Each structure stands twice: as structure tokens, then as C-alpha cells.
Amino acid sequence: MSVKRSTEGSVLAALRSPKLLRTEVLAGLVVALALIPEAISFSIIAGVDPRVGLFASFTMAVTIAFTGGRRAMISAATGAIALVIAPLAKEHGLDYLIAAVILAGVIQIVLSVVGVAKLMRFIPRSVMVGFVNALAILIFLAQVPHLLGVSWLVYPMVAIGLALMVFLPKLSNVVPAPLVAIVLLTVATVVFALHVPNVGDEGELPSSLPSLLIPHVPFDLETLKIIAPYALAMALVGLLESLMTAKLVDDITDSHSDKTREGWGQGVANVVTGFFGGMGGCAMIGQTMINVKASGARTRISTFLAGVFLLILVVGLGDVVALIPMAALVAVMIMVSVGTMDWHSIAPKTLRRMPKSETTVMLVTVVITVATHNLAYGVIAGVLTAMVLFAQRVAHFTEVVKVAEADTDADGAIDTRVYRVRGELFFASSNDLVYQFDYVDDPENVIIDMSEAHIWDASTVATLDAITTKYESKGKNVEIVGLNEASEERHVRLSGYLAGAH
């Protein structure tokens, strides 16, 4: 409830303040302009008409403005989703793609309701840093094709755009610098009749509004078998990118967002998008950075207006929008790339102080993301790497020591040997435990003191059973003592039922 109240309060505050409202309106306009070439290019990747991507961006942005849990975040058609659904569109056509988008939205709603957003707590900081840096690299790389094989005029135009965005904020923040750069470069292109690539060259803009439709597919199990794998992949990729982006915006704005609401909000947005013939989508990190970081937007107004302005621009002002030089939008996205990169994380001073395992996790996340052009794959690889390195590191904290004091019998011979086990015991640290006892030379009675250890899984219980079995096979008695309450409960419940583990 507190999240809802704060969100409503920020919208009302913006509506009551001309200065804040101007910021939100202009931010929405800048984002809409930046969305147009992106949506067209993602449509091409997915193998569908540009209108499918543009309409998806409109419906996603407008819907998430109401349903999302992270205000000021932009959702639209994205490259990751385009890559996932491209094979489906190629093999089965647009109707099956739309059906998959609707199903993906339903899956996202279900996953969010059952608590998938809580898994965000298991994503380490080093993965988050890698995610941000990989994003910055991908945004920059996406601009490179627009700088190759083009007129030499493109390069000074990009340079002028970058200069405007660097120096203008030092003079005034009344109008977002990216918007000024886009307008001035467009005017210069028209006035001086410069022959440079423009938005119109990217693809045909729609001339009509999106309409409600039902996909023309058989509603049977065969259709479900076709679309389900793509829908599930789309749902997972979309959720992961959206929740990671929401966390990034949380950090930038020093505010909290409702990740569960954001998850099912994305699902609702995809369902709506599917029924309007869109290709689906998720949070757009580059456009979100334009909105939040470059333009200073903080409310749902900017998100809503980004969608509205997008529709107005492509349908009502398509001829004007088509004249915008790609150089202007490239300059905006390069600035976004520079602003997104966590430069502190790659500074030599930081790298020298940072543990090698943390740096490795960051690099794995970056390399996999850039290699696959899929942020979801990079995050998953980073998390798995962090888990393996953590398990390896923690495994070394376990040790077994022989206690010097041991009971003797009436003849003075050692009667009891005491071992003390220290550390956190789980599959990585307990597998070698079985080899750290002297089964042959130990006396008749053996005590294993676990007061400084903790049992975390069945692998450890199986290891203790194996140790006990080895001693008993040699006619010796073993007693395990000192278990804490949780370890004792797990040991009692599983001991003797894990035969065959060793």
C-alpha cells in the first residue's frame, strides 16, 4: 500500500507543478522519438512488419504506466524478445506469434503472483554491475551500423549532437538536452538539404491506429505445443530484464519499487499488446535511462506520454518524424551508453582492490551478454558463476581436527578418539569429509564433535552415514555429538534413508 500511495503522490505533485510536469512531458517526447527507430529495427529482427513493433511499443508503454510497479520505467518492443520470437514468426506466421505473446503475458502474471520476483535477492551485486556494463556496450554496438558506410556528414552531426548534450545542461535544464539535439539537427538537415540517413529510411511508418484482434489460430493442444516453448522463453526473458531494470532505476532514483506488481504488470501489458497485434516486449533499459537519467523524469506520466507521443508521431506526424536524421538519435544513444556504464567498476584502482571472484563474475556476465546480445543469458551465466565460486570458496572453510585429549582404558591404551568438525557443510564442502578420518588406526570408540559445524543438505547427511558405516565395518563405534537444532533435525530425518550416496 505504501508503494501505491507514494506513486499516486508523485503523479499529483507533477500535475500541480508546471516545472515537474514540463520535465515529464518533454521526457516522454524524447523517449518517443528514440523508440521509433528501435521499434522498427526490432520488428525487422523478429521478421514482422514495422507496424507490429511500433504498435507494441505504444500499447506496452501506455499499459505499464498504469499496471507497472516501477514508475518512470519504459516498456516497449525489445531486441531480446524479438530474438526469442523470430523463429516462431518465420515458421508459423504472425498469428501464432501474437498467440504466443498473449500466452507469455499470462505466464508472467502467474509467475509474479506465485512470487518469482523474490528471486531477485539472489542476484549478486557483481552480476548487477556486469548487467549494467554489458547494457552500455550493447547500446553502443547497436549504433555502430548507423555509422558505417554512410555520408561523411553523419560524423560531424553526431559530434555536434554529443557536444550539445554535454555542454547544454551546464547552461540550462529547462529543456532536455537530447530533445534540443534532435530538433536542431533535424532543422539543420531540412534547411540545408543534407543527404543523410533518416528515420524514414528505417522502415514504413503506420498510417492508421491499432485495432483489437483475435489471433486466427486453432485453439487446440497442437497450437499450444507450438507456442508454449516460445511463450515461456519470452515470459522468463521479459521478467528478468524488467526486474533487473527496475532494480537499476531503484538505485538511480534512491526509491523502492514493487517488483511483484512490476512482474504481473508486464504480463498484463503483453496480453493487451497481443490483442492489439503487437509483438510483445518488456522494460527497455536504454529508453529508461533516457527517461530517468538524461531527462530527469520520475513519474508514470512520462511513461504514459512516451506511448501516446509515439502513436501521435508515427500516425499523425509520420512525414515529419521520417525527416529526423539517424545521426541525432545515434548521438542520444551514445550518451545513454556512456552514462549507463559503471566506470568506477572498471577503474584500475577498483579492480586491484576487488576480489578476483567478483571481477570474474562481472566479466562472465558482460562477455556472455555481449556475445549473445541477450541480457537474460548473461545474468543467468553470471549468477551460476557466482554460485560456483561461492561454493568453492566456502568449501575451504571446512576442516576436521583430531582433539588431543582422548580417553584411555585401564591399561593406558587410547580408548576413544575425538574429532572436531568446523565449518558449513553442504555438497561442495562435505564430499571430501569422508577421507579425513583414520578408520584403520583409530581406537574402538570415535566421537565426532559437530558443535562448530552446520549441516545444510542431504549430501552432508549421506557423508556422515558413509563415515559411520566405514567405522562400523571395522567393528568400531561412532557417536555424533554437538549438532545444533536445525542440523539435528535434518540428520535425524534423513540419516539411514540415503543409501547408495557413496
PDB file of C-alpha atoms in Angstrom, residues 334-449:
ATOM      1  CA  ILE A 334      25.824   7.067 -27.354  1.00  0.00           C
ATOM      2  CA  MET A 335      25.320   9.474 -24.459  1.00  0.00           C
ATOM      3  CA  VAL A 336      22.997   6.948 -22.857  1.00  0.00           C
ATOM      4  CA  SER A 337      25.682   4.293 -23.279  1.00  0.00           C
ATOM      5  CA  VAL A 338      28.342   6.476 -21.642  1.00  0.00           C
ATOM      6  CA  GLY A 339      26.015   7.403 -18.789  1.00  0.00           C
ATOM      7  CA  THR A 340      24.965   3.782 -18.229  1.00  0.00           C
ATOM      8  CA  MET A 341      28.467   2.323 -17.934  1.00  0.00           C
ATOM      9  CA  ASP A 342      29.680   1.898 -14.357  1.00  0.00           C
ATOM     10  CA  TRP A 343      33.110   3.434 -14.971  1.00  0.00           C
ATOM     11  CA  HIS A 344      34.102   3.063 -11.329  1.00  0.00           C
ATOM     12  CA  SER A 345      33.782  -0.726 -11.587  1.00  0.00           C
ATOM     13  CA  ILE A 346      36.430  -0.954 -14.322  1.00  0.00           C
ATOM     14  CA  ALA A 347      38.862   1.616 -12.922  1.00  0.00           C
ATOM     15  CA  PRO A 348      42.328   0.059 -12.261  1.00  0.00           C
ATOM     16  CA  LYS A 349      42.158   1.133  -8.614  1.00  0.00           C
ATOM     17  CA  THR A 350      38.853  -0.678  -8.138  1.00  0.00           C
ATOM     18  CA  LEU A 351      39.986  -3.805  -9.988  1.00  0.00           C
ATOM     19  CA  ARG A 352      43.096  -4.063  -7.802  1.00  0.00           C
ATOM     20  CA  ARG A 353      41.023  -3.990  -4.614  1.00  0.00           C
ATOM     21  CA  MET A 354      38.159  -6.156  -5.820  1.00  0.00           C
ATOM     22  CA  PRO A 355      38.356  -9.930  -5.118  1.00  0.00           C
ATOM     23  CA  LYS A 356      39.141 -11.878  -8.282  1.00  0.00           C
ATOM     24  CA  SER A 357      35.955 -13.916  -7.919  1.00  0.00           C
ATOM     25  CA  GLU A 358      33.815 -10.752  -8.023  1.00  0.00           C
ATOM     26  CA  THR A 359      35.622  -9.465 -11.100  1.00  0.00           C
ATOM     27  CA  THR A 360      35.274 -12.865 -12.772  1.00  0.00           C
ATOM     28  CA  VAL A 361      31.512 -12.880 -12.221  1.00  0.00           C
ATOM     29  CA  MET A 362      31.209  -9.380 -13.679  1.00  0.00           C
ATOM     30  CA  LEU A 363      33.295 -10.317 -16.734  1.00  0.00           C
ATOM     31  CA  VAL A 364      31.330 -13.526 -17.370  1.00  0.00           C
ATOM     32  CA  THR A 365      28.091 -11.549 -17.261  1.00  0.00           C
ATOM     33  CA  VAL A 366      29.455  -8.960 -19.700  1.00  0.00           C
ATOM     34  CA  VAL A 367      31.044 -11.432 -22.132  1.00  0.00           C
ATOM     35  CA  ILE A 368      28.022 -13.764 -22.352  1.00  0.00           C
ATOM     36  CA  THR A 369      25.610 -10.851 -22.718  1.00  0.00           C
ATOM     37  CA  VAL A 370      27.616  -9.154 -25.448  1.00  0.00           C
ATOM     38  CA  ALA A 371      28.304 -12.447 -27.261  1.00  0.00           C
ATOM     39  CA  THR A 372      24.625 -13.496 -27.308  1.00  0.00           C
ATOM     40  CA  HIS A 373      23.100  -9.992 -27.394  1.00  0.00           C
ATOM     41  CA  ASN A 374      20.778 -11.307 -24.694  1.00  0.00           C
ATOM     42  CA  LEU A 375      20.877  -9.757 -21.224  1.00  0.00           C
ATOM     43  CA  ALA A 376      18.978 -12.686 -19.740  1.00  0.00           C
ATOM     44  CA  TYR A 377      21.634 -15.212 -20.796  1.00  0.00           C
ATOM     45  CA  GLY A 378      24.363 -13.017 -19.338  1.00  0.00           C
ATOM     46  CA  VAL A 379      22.595 -12.641 -15.999  1.00  0.00           C
ATOM     47  CA  ILE A 380      21.929 -16.383 -15.743  1.00  0.00           C
ATOM     48  CA  ALA A 381      25.566 -17.176 -16.583  1.00  0.00           C
ATOM     49  CA  GLY A 382      26.757 -14.600 -14.051  1.00  0.00           C
ATOM     50  CA  VAL A 383      24.567 -15.975 -11.276  1.00  0.00           C
ATOM     51  CA  LEU A 384      25.701 -19.561 -11.969  1.00  0.00           C
ATOM     52  CA  THR A 385      29.344 -18.466 -11.961  1.00  0.00           C
ATOM     53  CA  ALA A 386      28.837 -16.623  -8.671  1.00  0.00           C
ATOM     54  CA  MET A 387      27.239 -19.728  -7.151  1.00  0.00           C
ATOM     55  CA  VAL A 388      30.104 -21.989  -8.217  1.00  0.00           C
ATOM     56  CA  LEU A 389      32.793 -19.593  -6.999  1.00  0.00           C
ATOM     57  CA  PHE A 390      30.959 -19.039  -3.714  1.00  0.00           C
ATOM     58  CA  ALA A 391      30.602 -22.773  -3.127  1.00  0.00           C
ATOM     59  CA  GLN A 392      34.276 -23.274  -3.944  1.00  0.00           C
ATOM     60  CA  ARG A 393      35.290 -20.503  -1.556  1.00  0.00           C
ATOM     61  CA  VAL A 394      33.086 -21.650   1.308  1.00  0.00           C
ATOM     62  CA  ALA A 395      34.187 -25.261   0.861  1.00  0.00           C
ATOM     63  CA  HIS A 396      37.683 -24.323   2.042  1.00  0.00           C
ATOM     64  CA  PHE A 397      36.308 -23.100   5.367  1.00  0.00           C
ATOM     65  CA  THR A 398      35.594 -26.673   6.498  1.00  0.00           C
ATOM     66  CA  GLU A 399      38.172 -28.616   8.492  1.00  0.00           C
ATOM     67  CA  VAL A 400      38.447 -31.756  10.603  1.00  0.00           C
ATOM     68  CA  VAL A 401      40.914 -31.840  13.518  1.00  0.00           C
ATOM     69  CA  LYS A 402      41.851 -34.542  15.986  1.00  0.00           C
ATOM     70  CA  VAL A 403      41.341 -33.381  19.561  1.00  0.00           C
ATOM     71  CA  ALA A 404      44.459 -34.047  21.650  1.00  0.00           C
ATOM     72  CA  GLU A 405      42.511 -35.223  24.688  1.00  0.00           C
ATOM     73  CA  ALA A 406      41.209 -38.795  24.347  1.00  0.00           C
ATOM     74  CA  ASP A 407      40.010 -41.329  26.928  1.00  0.00           C
ATOM     75  CA  THR A 408      42.185 -44.325  27.811  1.00  0.00           C
ATOM     76  CA  ASP A 409      41.283 -47.757  29.169  1.00  0.00           C
ATOM     77  CA  ALA A 410      42.617 -49.445  32.338  1.00  0.00           C
ATOM     78  CA  ASP A 411      45.839 -50.471  30.573  1.00  0.00           C
ATOM     79  CA  GLY A 412      46.536 -46.896  29.448  1.00  0.00           C
ATOM     80  CA  ALA A 413      45.685 -47.546  25.824  1.00  0.00           C
ATOM     81  CA  ILE A 414      43.690 -44.956  23.958  1.00  0.00           C
ATOM     82  CA  ASP A 415      40.033 -45.945  24.145  1.00  0.00           C
ATOM     83  CA  THR A 416      38.318 -43.002  22.460  1.00  0.00           C
ATOM     84  CA  ARG A 417      39.317 -40.647  19.668  1.00  0.00           C
ATOM     85  CA  VAL A 418      37.550 -37.280  19.344  1.00  0.00           C
ATOM     86  CA  TYR A 419      37.307 -35.417  16.037  1.00  0.00           C
ATOM     87  CA  ARG A 420      36.073 -31.849  15.838  1.00  0.00           C
ATOM     88  CA  VAL A 421      34.450 -30.720  12.582  1.00  0.00           C
ATOM     89  CA  ARG A 422      34.318 -27.000  11.836  1.00  0.00           C
ATOM     90  CA  GLY A 423      32.556 -25.078   9.048  1.00  0.00           C
ATOM     91  CA  GLU A 424      29.490 -25.006   6.846  1.00  0.00           C
ATOM     92  CA  LEU A 425      28.738 -28.465   5.458  1.00  0.00           C
ATOM     93  CA  PHE A 426      26.998 -28.803   2.095  1.00  0.00           C
ATOM     94  CA  PHE A 427      27.600 -30.714  -1.136  1.00  0.00           C
ATOM     95  CA  ALA A 428      30.806 -28.839  -2.038  1.00  0.00           C
ATOM     96  CA  SER A 429      32.446 -28.945   1.385  1.00  0.00           C
ATOM     97  CA  SER A 430      31.298 -32.339   2.676  1.00  0.00           C
ATOM     98  CA  ASN A 431      32.235 -34.570  -0.257  1.00  0.00           C
ATOM     99  CA  ASP A 432      35.878 -34.844   0.912  1.00  0.00           C
ATOM    100  CA  LEU A 433      34.905 -35.195   4.566  1.00  0.00           C
ATOM    101  CA  VAL A 434      34.793 -38.972   4.353  1.00  0.00           C
ATOM    102  CA  TYR A 435      38.540 -39.121   3.618  1.00  0.00           C
ATOM    103  CA  GLN A 436      39.646 -37.169   6.672  1.00  0.00           C
ATOM    104  CA  PHE A 437      39.231 -39.924   9.288  1.00  0.00           C
ATOM    105  CA  ASP A 438      41.657 -42.711  10.208  1.00  0.00           C
ATOM    106  CA  TYR A 439      39.364 -45.736  10.037  1.00  0.00           C
ATOM    107  CA  VAL A 440      42.157 -48.300  10.451  1.00  0.00           C
ATOM    108  CA  ASP A 441      44.206 -46.930  13.346  1.00  0.00           C
ATOM    109  CA  ASP A 442      41.511 -45.162  15.375  1.00  0.00           C
ATOM    110  CA  PRO A 443      40.512 -46.814  18.661  1.00  0.00           C
ATOM    111  CA  GLU A 444      37.279 -48.673  19.337  1.00  0.00           C
ATOM    112  CA  ASN A 445      35.229 -45.566  20.135  1.00  0.00           C
ATOM    113  CA  VAL A 446      35.063 -42.466  17.943  1.00  0.00           C
ATOM    114  CA  ILE A 447      33.297 -39.215  18.772  1.00  0.00           C
ATOM    115  CA  ILE A 448      32.615 -36.659  16.024  1.00  0.00           C
ATOM    116  CA  ASP A 449      32.013 -33.260  17.602  1.00  0.00           C
TER     117      ASP A 449
END
